[in-house]
Amino acid sequence: AQRVTQPEKLLSVFKGAPVELKCNYSYSGSPELFWYVQYSRQRLQLLLRHISRESIKGFTADLNKGETSFHLKKPFAQEEDSAMYYCALESGGSYIPTFGRGTSLIVHP
Amino acid sequence: DAGVIQSPRHEVTEMGQEVTLRCKPISGHDYLFWYRQTMMRGLELLIYFNNNVPIDDSGMPEDRFSAKMPNASFSTLKIQPSEPRDSAVYFCASSSQGAREETQYFGPGTRLLVL
């Protein structure tokens, strides 16, 4: 069975500080990993996916198969980054994601 | 496209009443998902449909919950009878099994409060 673990329910940082939201997964095959974000009063939306190897809004995430992790990082947090972040995993070809419980990021001015 | 549409956006009801949540997926999408979001449990998948057929309802908490998709453009999630512990935000999402770049598109959610 596949599982996604986000160990932190809440992460609080100051503006300009680096931020790392942790995501660990368990899956025996080749996973596809995603980060979704939900800003206040907005709908949940895709932030980035590992296959794209892209940086969105300054965020990056690298799939580490050895550590089975897909941590989300940003070198300098901004207040507008405050949101709920969900890590998600799709097993190969399933199109059905398994979500973590989410991490609430608060960036203080 | 207006994206995934959900109604109502907010629902307050009393324990024991029937609640019906509605969803219109993005046109052309062949997958539809219902999720429940709470502080304690995060985002939980309740059920999903493929081409209007329920595929996996193992996430539905109990028999009080039921979901239907009578056609490609409409789905309902019904709770009967409702209980205070059902209070949560319910999201509908749709996706397409087309190009691999496709991902899930979420609706704005229905915030349900059962008193």
Coordinates of N, CA and C in Angstrom, one line a residue, chain B residues 43-80:
Chain B
L43 N -6.7 15.7 4.2 CA -7.6 15.5 3.0 C -7.8 14.0 2.8
E44 N -9.0 13.6 2.8 CA -9.3 12.1 2.6 C -10.1 11.9 1.4
L45 N -9.7 10.9 0.6 CA -10.5 10.6 -0.6 C -11.7 9.7 -0.1
L46 N -12.9 10.1 -0.5 CA -14.1 9.4 -0.2 C -14.4 8.4 -1.2
I47 N -14.5 8.9 -2.5 CA -14.9 8.0 -3.6 C -14.5 8.6 -4.9
Y48 N -14.3 7.8 -5.9 CA -14.0 8.4 -7.2 C -14.7 7.6 -8.3
F49 N -15.0 8.3 -9.4 CA -15.7 7.8 -10.5 C -14.8 7.9 -11.7
N50 N -15.0 6.9 -12.6 CA -14.4 7.0 -13.9 C -15.5 6.7 -15.0
N51 N -15.6 7.7 -15.9 CA -16.7 7.6 -16.9 C -18.0 7.3 -16.2
N52 N -18.3 8.0 -15.1 CA -19.6 8.0 -14.4 C -19.8 6.8 -13.5
V53 N -18.8 5.9 -13.5 CA -19.0 4.6 -12.8 C -18.1 4.7 -11.5
P54 N -18.8 4.4 -10.3 CA -18.0 4.4 -9.1 C -16.9 3.3 -9.1
I55 N -15.7 3.7 -8.9 CA -14.6 2.7 -9.0 C -14.2 2.3 -7.6
D56 N -14.0 3.2 -6.7 CA -13.5 2.9 -5.3 C -14.2 3.8 -4.3
D57 N -15.0 3.2 -3.5 CA -15.8 3.9 -2.5 C -15.3 3.5 -1.1
S58 N -14.1 2.9 -1.0 CA -13.6 2.4 0.3 C -13.4 3.6 1.3
G59 N -13.3 4.8 0.8 CA -13.1 5.9 1.7 C -14.3 6.5 2.3
M60 N -15.5 6.0 1.8 CA -16.7 6.5 2.4 C -16.9 6.0 3.8
P61 N -17.0 6.9 4.7 CA -17.0 6.6 6.1 C -18.0 5.5 6.6
E62 N -19.2 5.7 6.1 CA -20.2 4.7 6.6 C -21.4 4.8 5.6
D63 N -22.4 4.0 5.9 CA -23.5 3.9 5.0 C -24.4 5.1 4.9
R64 N -24.1 6.0 5.8 CA -24.9 7.3 5.8 C -24.4 8.1 4.6
F65 N -23.3 7.8 4.0 CA -22.8 8.5 2.9 C -23.0 7.8 1.6
S66 N -23.5 8.5 0.6 CA -23.7 7.9 -0.7 C -23.3 8.9 -1.8
A67 N -22.9 8.4 -2.9 CA -22.5 9.3 -4.0 C -23.0 8.8 -5.3
K68 N -23.4 9.7 -6.2 CA -23.9 9.3 -7.5 C -23.3 10.2 -8.6
M69 N -23.3 9.6 -9.8 CA -22.9 10.4 -10.9 C -23.8 10.0 -12.1
P70 N -24.9 10.6 -12.2 CA -25.9 10.2 -13.2 C -25.5 10.5 -14.7
N71 N -24.6 11.5 -14.8 CA -24.1 11.8 -16.2 C -22.7 12.4 -16.0
A72 N -22.1 12.7 -17.1 CA -20.7 13.2 -17.1 C -20.5 14.6 -16.6
S73 N -21.6 15.3 -16.4 CA -21.5 16.7 -16.0 C -22.1 16.9 -14.6
F74 N -22.4 15.9 -13.8 CA -23.0 16.1 -12.5 C -22.8 14.9 -11.6
S75 N -22.5 15.3 -10.3 CA -22.3 14.3 -9.3 C -22.9 14.9 -8.0
T76 N -23.4 14.0 -7.1 CA -23.9 14.4 -5.8 C -23.2 13.5 -4.8
L77 N -23.1 14.1 -3.6 CA -22.6 13.4 -2.4 C -23.7 13.7 -1.4
K78 N -24.3 12.6 -0.9 CA -25.4 12.7 0.1 C -25.1 12.2 1.4
I79 N -25.5 12.9 2.5 CA -25.3 12.4 3.8 C -26.7 12.3 4.5
Q80 N -27.1 11.1 4.9 CA -28.4 11.0 5.4 C -28.4 9.8 6.4

